[in-house]
Amino acid sequence: MRVVVDLSRCQGYAQCAFLAPDAFRMHGEEALMYDPNPDDSQRDQVLRAAAACPIQAILVEQLEGPAMTVEARRS
Amino acid sequence: MTMTQTPDTLHRILDYANRADPYPLYAELRKTPVARQEDGSYVISTYRELTDILHNPHLSSDIRNLARPMAAADGRATPAFINLDPPEHDRMRRMAMRHFGPPHTPGLVDGMRPDLTAIVSGLIDDLADKTQIDIVDDFAYPFPVTVICHLLGVPREDEPRFHQWVNAIIDAIDYDAKTDPPEKLSNGEQARKDIHAYLGGLLEPRHGKPGDDLLSRLANEDGPDGRMTDEEIISTANLLLIAGHETTVNLITNGMLTLLRHPQHLQRLRNEPDLIVPLVEELLRYEPPVHIIPWRAAYSDIAIADTVIPKGSQIMLMLASGSRDPDRFHDPDRFDPDRRDNQHLGFGSGIHLCFGGPLARLETQIALTELVRRLDKPRLVADPPPYRPSPVLRGPIHLHVEQG
Amino acid sequence: MTSRVEALQTFKRDGRIVIVGASLAGLRAAESLRDEGFTGSLTMIGDETAEPYDRPPLSKQVLTGWVPATGTTLPRRRDVDAQWLLGTPATGLDLADNVVRLADGREVPFDRMLISTGVRARPWPVAAEAALTGVFVVRTREDAEGLQQAIAAGPKRVLIIGAGFTGSEIASICRERDIAVTVAELGSGPLVGALGAMIGEIAADMQLANGVDLRCGVKVTQLEGDAQGRFRRAHFSDGSTVDADVAVVALGGIRNTEWLRDSGLAIGPWGVACDSGCRAFDLNGLVTDDIFVAGDVARCPHPIYEYRFISLEHWANAVEQAEIAAHNMVNLQADRWPHLAIPTFWSIQFGVNIKSVGVPTFADEVIVAQGSVSEHRFVAAYGYKGRVTAAVTFNNAKWLDHYRKLIEAAAPFPPAQPTPDQPADAKPMPVDFPGPLLLSQDATVVVTGHDPSERRVTAVRP
């Protein structure tokens, strides 16, 4: 699953790191490092973590299916 | 522009007669976002101003910064971090967090999920053949008490003792010299002494005996910030013991009440267990366990919403009102578990954001999911239910439910 | 209905929008266009072959080996129903006919277009030295993958050229993995160019405390390879040398504007100039109607900073500008939004969360307003001619929003009221970089409003 955190808004509350400790880790007291592509087996925890963010800075992709049909690709 | 609010509105909110539904009064209060009261204190009730001031470094949580001392507060005891400012607040909170959450102990709360589920299942097993249940006494109280006792290292069988003390302390939080009997205050003071002595008794034998519970860890481990003094450990444990169950009782009970009042969501939750995650967030907005931060102090003059709150002023923060502010939340009086962008104030905001919030969330998610799954056609016996006295930590004192 | 409204509705229904640059800003703009009700054709053109991906993790989680370089694909907020032309760089723009020319010879016509081509890494200036095995830049996921492998192989020493944010972050990751690191910086300290000399000293302390061999005030003059074409040694302007097997060139970025050279738009080393509504200027300084710019390649005036044109390589800026540009592409003049967000930025290094709000280079003084420098937990406020213009926090991010409001309100500097955690010896110091010397004495503006639709500035005259 795809995840992105708006770290310019993140204030380091670490709520995500409590609830999905394999996907969200604190680097020191306040800096968040996260896995932008956590395994689907972590889905429940990642969704709990995203919901718990006090500033709602975690975006988890909920769309199904392929992102796009690519017209031209470099070989 | 400073406006003096008609004192009526706040008094009516604090009046027990309005405990069941303070929300229309909050709406009235929000007409003056920053309202000066007759006694010189200020009440803040709108979302924008609340979030502003919670992130304002001139707002103090230290009682010594109030120009006029407050009756209800115990100024002599060593304050817990909830009543401290940076840098002491940050240091104490870090030392406590070392044993509870990230970065030092990141997996603790998530790792409690199996235990929490087991406790909940056991409690509900006992309800199976009862047709009348009190959600509070039979479930919402014993569950978090068991959890916090285990976490802290407080014997579960001592619960009847500290239950009384905790009730007396919470009753005294909103002590009003004009209207309340003096015993309310003195009972609270005595209870503080009793609980202090009790926790001291638990701490003493833990020195030199490393263990897994929080009291043992705080007594024995030295982190980069050093070690807490015994007085600091006792005040921290006291805070976590009280906050660790009182608020969660309300959150779970308010949750069950809200679901019984919205049977369509109760039914949905049965069919879609994933709904519990956003549903608990909506609950924290719509029926939060903590309605009011009774006091903070202006460390220096604070400019907010065209008002300057003078240094030393007492400031009351109406968090539950902010979470119902129509300028921030669309259709705020509707319970909507699908609500997006739900930046509620259920756990506060800023450096004092609820320490135990992640645990409270998980407890409530598991509790409500299992209650809804296993109770048989639950129905409210009385609506509204009887409420506890406190307007600050607001919730039903009993929630009688019929099933079967 | 007026004809303008009709024309807009027709455009929103059947028009053609082309977005050149399929990274963060391009993706968010496409999503916002659909959110705004644009149902016409949408074409995304990008020079990389991958779906839009996030870059900040490339110098952090990816280099630690935790996250694979291919694992930073951006989540979609919604389906954008676009035609994606990836791996086909745009090579030209014809404003007379409104077509984008592609490298493969195709021409893509449009009614309106968005330029979000971003920046690329500035390469090591000597091509033969840049081509040595073991010499890296970090901008794309391929770059990061290569560097990650080189670090994982256990090099004896990594040389990092340039102690800006990216270079410092990479140095931090290497030290975390216990790899010897030399950082070479032409300036007086790390981060000095962005945050000034005071923060530079603190950042230098952090690097030294973490065992970085930090060399400031020196220039790398030569990267030397062995017979197999592998990087082995760097020569410095002070005559010294360092033996290392990996060199990371972290000298900032170059705006991708070359493809616009003959377009007649106002381009330069700082990007494509546009108004605060993201509409591009042409060479004459005339604002265009149909060409919009967003993200790292945009250069737009900010009222708070005396209408100076500001270029930002900031994640949040890319997102915000993309949303503003998308809104303005499908709305009439009267409903357009200005891009008034105060810049915000973050960096994670040596266990410290560094964040900034405002424009720290737009300042003449700086003060430690809260916290403790020695503990690396503090807020530094920046001021210009007596008003707050920026703030930087080290592990104190929860206060940053307060300072953003001070900037928006043109609050007095130094902040007059004390806080409980104000350092005892707090006093303003000169900020040590070339400040804006030619500023006028004009009125200050303050930002008002809270939603994009109501945000405006108001002039305040003392």
mmCIF file of N, CA and C in Angstrom, chain B residues 320-388:
data_model
loop_
_atom_site.group_PDB
_atom_site.id
_atom_site.type_symbol
_atom_site.label_atom_id
_atom_site.label_comp_id
_atom_site.label_asym_id
_atom_site.label_seq_id
_atom_site.Cartn_x
_atom_site.Cartn_y
_atom_site.Cartn_z
ATOM 1 N N ALA B 320 -14.461 20.697 24.084
ATOM 2 C CA ALA B 320 -15.602 20.025 23.454
ATOM 3 C C ALA B 320 -16.416 21.001 22.608
ATOM 4 N N SER B 321 -16.396 22.264 23.006
ATOM 5 C CA SER B 321 -17.065 23.290 22.203
ATOM 6 C C SER B 321 -16.322 23.502 20.894
ATOM 7 N N GLY B 322 -14.996 23.532 20.963
ATOM 8 C CA GLY B 322 -14.202 23.713 19.749
ATOM 9 C C GLY B 322 -14.446 22.615 18.736
ATOM 10 N N SER B 323 -14.617 21.403 19.215
ATOM 11 C CA SER B 323 -14.835 20.287 18.306
ATOM 12 C C SER B 323 -16.242 20.291 17.707
ATOM 13 N N ARG B 324 -17.098 21.195 18.197
ATOM 14 C CA ARG B 324 -18.438 21.330 17.611
ATOM 15 C C ARG B 324 -18.590 22.676 16.894
ATOM 16 N N ASP B 325 -17.457 23.304 16.582
ATOM 17 C CA ASP B 325 -17.514 24.647 15.985
ATOM 18 C C ASP B 325 -17.877 24.547 14.496
ATOM 19 N N PRO B 326 -19.014 25.128 14.093
ATOM 20 C CA PRO B 326 -19.422 25.026 12.683
ATOM 21 C C PRO B 326 -18.474 25.754 11.728
ATOM 22 N N ASP B 327 -17.639 26.664 12.240
ATOM 23 C CA ASP B 327 -16.653 27.307 11.366
ATOM 24 C C ASP B 327 -15.530 26.344 11.000
ATOM 25 N N ARG B 328 -15.424 25.230 11.691
ATOM 26 C CA ARG B 328 -14.371 24.268 11.383
ATOM 27 C C ARG B 328 -14.932 22.950 10.864
ATOM 28 N N PHE B 329 -16.072 22.512 11.434
ATOM 29 C CA PHE B 329 -16.614 21.203 11.067
ATOM 30 C C PHE B 329 -17.981 21.372 10.414
ATOM 31 N N HIS B 330 -18.138 20.781 9.254
ATOM 32 C CA HIS B 330 -19.414 20.829 8.565
ATOM 33 C C HIS B 330 -20.448 20.056 9.376
ATOM 34 N N ASP B 331 -21.604 20.664 9.560
ATOM 35 C CA ASP B 331 -22.700 19.991 10.252
ATOM 36 C C ASP B 331 -22.192 19.357 11.559
ATOM 37 N N PRO B 332 -21.645 20.179 12.469
ATOM 38 C CA PRO B 332 -20.884 19.641 13.602
ATOM 39 C C PRO B 332 -21.718 18.836 14.595
ATOM 40 N N ASP B 333 -23.024 19.080 14.626
ATOM 41 C CA ASP B 333 -23.839 18.362 15.611
ATOM 42 C C ASP B 333 -24.339 17.026 15.092
ATOM 43 N N ARG B 334 -23.849 16.637 13.914
ATOM 44 C CA ARG B 334 -24.208 15.326 13.378
ATOM 45 C C ARG B 334 -23.071 14.347 13.670
ATOM 46 N N PHE B 335 -23.423 13.173 14.177
ATOM 47 C CA PHE B 335 -22.444 12.120 14.400
ATOM 48 C C PHE B 335 -22.217 11.404 13.079
ATOM 49 N N ASP B 336 -21.016 11.581 12.514
ATOM 50 C CA ASP B 336 -20.763 11.074 11.174
ATOM 51 C C ASP B 336 -19.418 10.327 11.144
ATOM 52 N N PRO B 337 -19.459 9.017 11.318
ATOM 53 C CA PRO B 337 -18.196 8.262 11.363
ATOM 54 C C PRO B 337 -17.408 8.311 10.055
ATOM 55 N N ASP B 338 -18.035 8.758 8.970
ATOM 56 C CA ASP B 338 -17.327 8.861 7.688
ATOM 57 C C ASP B 338 -16.705 10.248 7.496
ATOM 58 N N ARG B 339 -16.786 11.076 8.501
ATOM 59 C CA ARG B 339 -16.280 12.443 8.399
ATOM 60 C C ARG B 339 -14.812 12.447 7.995
ATOM 61 N N ARG B 340 -14.466 13.303 7.068
ATOM 62 C CA ARG B 340 -13.060 13.434 6.664
ATOM 63 C C ARG B 340 -12.459 14.662 7.328
ATOM 64 N N ASP B 341 -11.142 14.712 7.294
ATOM 65 C CA ASP B 341 -10.446 15.882 7.835
ATOM 66 C C ASP B 341 -10.882 16.157 9.275
ATOM 67 N N ASN B 342 -10.907 15.098 10.077
ATOM 68 C CA ASN B 342 -11.445 15.215 11.435
ATOM 69 C C ASN B 342 -10.349 15.559 12.442
ATOM 70 N N GLN B 343 -9.921 16.808 12.413
ATOM 71 C CA GLN B 343 -8.882 17.242 13.361
ATOM 72 C C GLN B 343 -9.522 17.723 14.645
ATOM 73 N N HIS B 344 -10.090 16.769 15.377
ATOM 74 C CA HIS B 344 -10.821 17.106 16.598
ATOM 75 C C HIS B 344 -9.860 17.478 17.730
ATOM 76 N N LEU B 345 -10.435 18.003 18.798
ATOM 77 C CA LEU B 345 -9.638 18.382 19.965
ATOM 78 C C LEU B 345 -9.835 17.387 21.108
ATOM 79 N N GLY B 346 -10.271 16.170 20.772
ATOM 80 C CA GLY B 346 -10.595 15.163 21.785
ATOM 81 C C GLY B 346 -9.438 14.854 22.727
ATOM 82 N N PHE B 347 -8.225 14.937 22.234
ATOM 83 C CA PHE B 347 -7.050 14.702 23.081
ATOM 84 C C PHE B 347 -6.258 15.987 23.292
ATOM 85 N N GLY B 348 -6.872 17.126 23.024
ATOM 86 C CA GLY B 348 -6.156 18.388 23.128
ATOM 87 C C GLY B 348 -5.279 18.595 21.900
ATOM 88 N N SER B 349 -4.240 19.422 22.046
ATOM 89 C CA SER B 349 -3.314 19.682 20.949
ATOM 90 C C SER B 349 -2.082 20.348 21.530
ATOM 91 N N GLY B 350 -0.980 20.322 20.778
ATOM 92 C CA GLY B 350 0.237 20.968 21.259
ATOM 93 C C GLY B 350 1.015 20.048 22.195
ATOM 94 N N ILE B 351 1.916 20.639 22.979
ATOM 95 C CA ILE B 351 2.851 19.816 23.753
ATOM 96 C C ILE B 351 2.161 18.983 24.820
ATOM 97 N N HIS B 352 0.949 19.364 25.237
ATOM 98 C CA HIS B 352 0.260 18.595 26.279
ATOM 99 C C HIS B 352 -0.725 17.588 25.705
ATOM 100 N N LEU B 353 -0.644 17.328 24.408
ATOM 101 C CA LEU B 353 -1.546 16.329 23.816
ATOM 102 C C LEU B 353 -1.543 15.069 24.688
ATOM 103 N N CYS B 354 -2.744 14.535 24.913
ATOM 104 C CA CYS B 354 -2.953 13.395 25.818
ATOM 105 C C CYS B 354 -1.825 12.361 25.718
ATOM 106 N N PHE B 355 -1.197 12.109 26.851
ATOM 107 C CA PHE B 355 -0.076 11.162 26.921
ATOM 108 C C PHE B 355 -0.532 9.753 26.554
ATOM 109 N N GLY B 356 -1.709 9.372 27.044
ATOM 110 C CA GLY B 356 -2.162 7.992 26.857
ATOM 111 C C GLY B 356 -3.116 7.814 25.692
ATOM 112 N N GLY B 357 -3.238 8.828 24.845
ATOM 113 C CA GLY B 357 -4.185 8.776 23.739
ATOM 114 C C GLY B 357 -4.126 7.492 22.913
ATOM 115 N N PRO B 358 -2.937 7.029 22.511
ATOM 116 C CA PRO B 358 -2.891 5.813 21.690
ATOM 117 C C PRO B 358 -3.499 4.602 22.395
ATOM 118 N N LEU B 359 -3.275 4.510 23.711
ATOM 119 C CA LEU B 359 -3.844 3.383 24.456
ATOM 120 C C LEU B 359 -5.364 3.537 24.562
ATOM 121 N N ALA B 360 -5.824 4.751 24.860
ATOM 122 C CA ALA B 360 -7.270 4.993 24.976
ATOM 123 C C ALA B 360 -7.979 4.660 23.668
ATOM 124 N N ARG B 361 -7.363 5.039 22.558
ATOM 125 C CA ARG B 361 -7.937 4.723 21.240
ATOM 126 C C ARG B 361 -8.107 3.223 21.066
ATOM 127 N N LEU B 362 -7.016 2.507 21.339
ATOM 128 C CA LEU B 362 -7.029 1.069 21.114
ATOM 129 C C LEU B 362 -8.040 0.406 22.046
ATOM 130 N N GLU B 363 -8.055 0.821 23.311
ATOM 131 C CA GLU B 363 -9.020 0.260 24.272
ATOM 132 C C GLU B 363 -10.444 0.469 23.769
ATOM 133 N N THR B 364 -10.722 1.688 23.321
ATOM 134 C CA THR B 364 -12.091 1.995 22.907
ATOM 135 C C THR B 364 -12.451 1.279 21.614
ATOM 136 N N GLN B 365 -11.500 1.202 20.693
ATOM 137 C CA GLN B 365 -11.770 0.484 19.438
ATOM 138 C C GLN B 365 -12.137 -0.968 19.728
ATOM 139 N N ILE B 366 -11.353 -1.615 20.583
ATOM 140 C CA ILE B 366 -11.599 -3.029 20.880
ATOM 141 C C ILE B 366 -12.894 -3.175 21.676
ATOM 142 N N ALA B 367 -13.091 -2.298 22.671
ATOM 143 C CA ALA B 367 -14.272 -2.404 23.532
ATOM 144 C C ALA B 367 -15.561 -2.267 22.731
ATOM 145 N N LEU B 368 -15.659 -1.227 21.922
ATOM 146 C CA LEU B 368 -16.918 -0.986 21.201
ATOM 147 C C LEU B 368 -17.161 -2.069 20.150
ATOM 148 N N THR B 369 -16.099 -2.475 19.470
ATOM 149 C CA THR B 369 -16.263 -3.518 18.456
ATOM 150 C C THR B 369 -16.858 -4.778 19.086
ATOM 151 N N GLU B 370 -16.309 -5.170 20.225
ATOM 152 C CA GLU B 370 -16.776 -6.411 20.857
ATOM 153 C C GLU B 370 -18.148 -6.239 21.485
ATOM 154 N N LEU B 371 -18.416 -5.108 22.113
ATOM 155 C CA LEU B 371 -19.750 -4.878 22.696
ATOM 156 C C LEU B 371 -20.812 -4.988 21.612
ATOM 157 N N VAL B 372 -20.562 -4.336 20.495
ATOM 158 C CA VAL B 372 -21.542 -4.308 19.415
ATOM 159 C C VAL B 372 -21.702 -5.692 18.799
ATOM 160 N N ARG B 373 -20.602 -6.401 18.721
ATOM 161 C CA ARG B 373 -20.657 -7.724 18.108
ATOM 162 C C ARG B 373 -21.399 -8.722 18.994
ATOM 163 N N ARG B 374 -21.219 -8.600 20.295
ATOM 164 C CA ARG B 374 -21.680 -9.692 21.159
ATOM 165 C C ARG B 374 -22.933 -9.402 21.968
ATOM 166 N N LEU B 375 -23.268 -8.152 22.202
ATOM 167 C CA LEU B 375 -24.519 -7.905 22.931
ATOM 168 C C LEU B 375 -25.691 -8.230 22.012
ATOM 169 N N ASP B 376 -26.746 -8.726 22.611
ATOM 170 C CA ASP B 376 -27.889 -9.195 21.840
ATOM 171 C C ASP B 376 -28.979 -8.110 21.838
ATOM 172 N N LYS B 377 -29.154 -7.453 20.711
ATOM 173 C CA LYS B 377 -30.164 -6.388 20.566
ATOM 174 C C LYS B 377 -30.162 -5.419 21.766
ATOM 175 N N PRO B 378 -29.055 -4.766 22.026
ATOM 176 C CA PRO B 378 -28.994 -3.863 23.189
ATOM 177 C C PRO B 378 -29.904 -2.649 23.015
ATOM 178 N N ARG B 379 -30.540 -2.242 24.120
ATOM 179 C CA ARG B 379 -31.438 -1.085 24.102
ATOM 180 C C ARG B 379 -31.169 -0.215 25.331
ATOM 181 N N LEU B 380 -31.272 1.082 25.155
ATOM 182 C CA LEU B 380 -31.103 2.005 26.283
ATOM 183 C C LEU B 380 -32.306 1.896 27.213
ATOM 184 N N VAL B 381 -32.025 1.880 28.512
ATOM 185 C CA VAL B 381 -33.125 1.874 29.476
ATOM 186 C C VAL B 381 -33.600 3.297 29.736
ATOM 187 N N ALA B 382 -32.671 4.221 29.839
ATOM 188 C CA ALA B 382 -33.039 5.617 30.090
ATOM 189 C C ALA B 382 -32.203 6.527 29.195
ATOM 190 N N ASP B 383 -32.855 7.477 28.559
ATOM 191 C CA ASP B 383 -32.127 8.436 27.732
ATOM 192 C C ASP B 383 -32.665 9.831 28.031
ATOM 193 N N PRO B 384 -31.880 10.756 28.541
ATOM 194 C CA PRO B 384 -30.454 10.595 28.855
ATOM 195 C C PRO B 384 -30.230 9.757 30.111
ATOM 196 N N PRO B 385 -29.064 9.133 30.179
ATOM 197 C CA PRO B 385 -28.698 8.407 31.385
ATOM 198 C C PRO B 385 -28.288 9.391 32.481
ATOM 199 N N PRO B 386 -28.183 8.928 33.726
ATOM 200 C CA PRO B 386 -27.667 9.812 34.790
ATOM 201 C C PRO B 386 -26.178 10.099 34.562
ATOM 202 N N TYR B 387 -25.783 11.333 34.802
ATOM 203 C CA TYR B 387 -24.388 11.724 34.575
ATOM 204 C C TYR B 387 -23.606 11.839 35.864
ATOM 205 N N ARG B 388 -22.290 11.718 35.724
ATOM 206 C CA ARG B 388 -21.396 11.980 36.844
ATOM 207 C C ARG B 388 -21.394 13.490 37.086
#
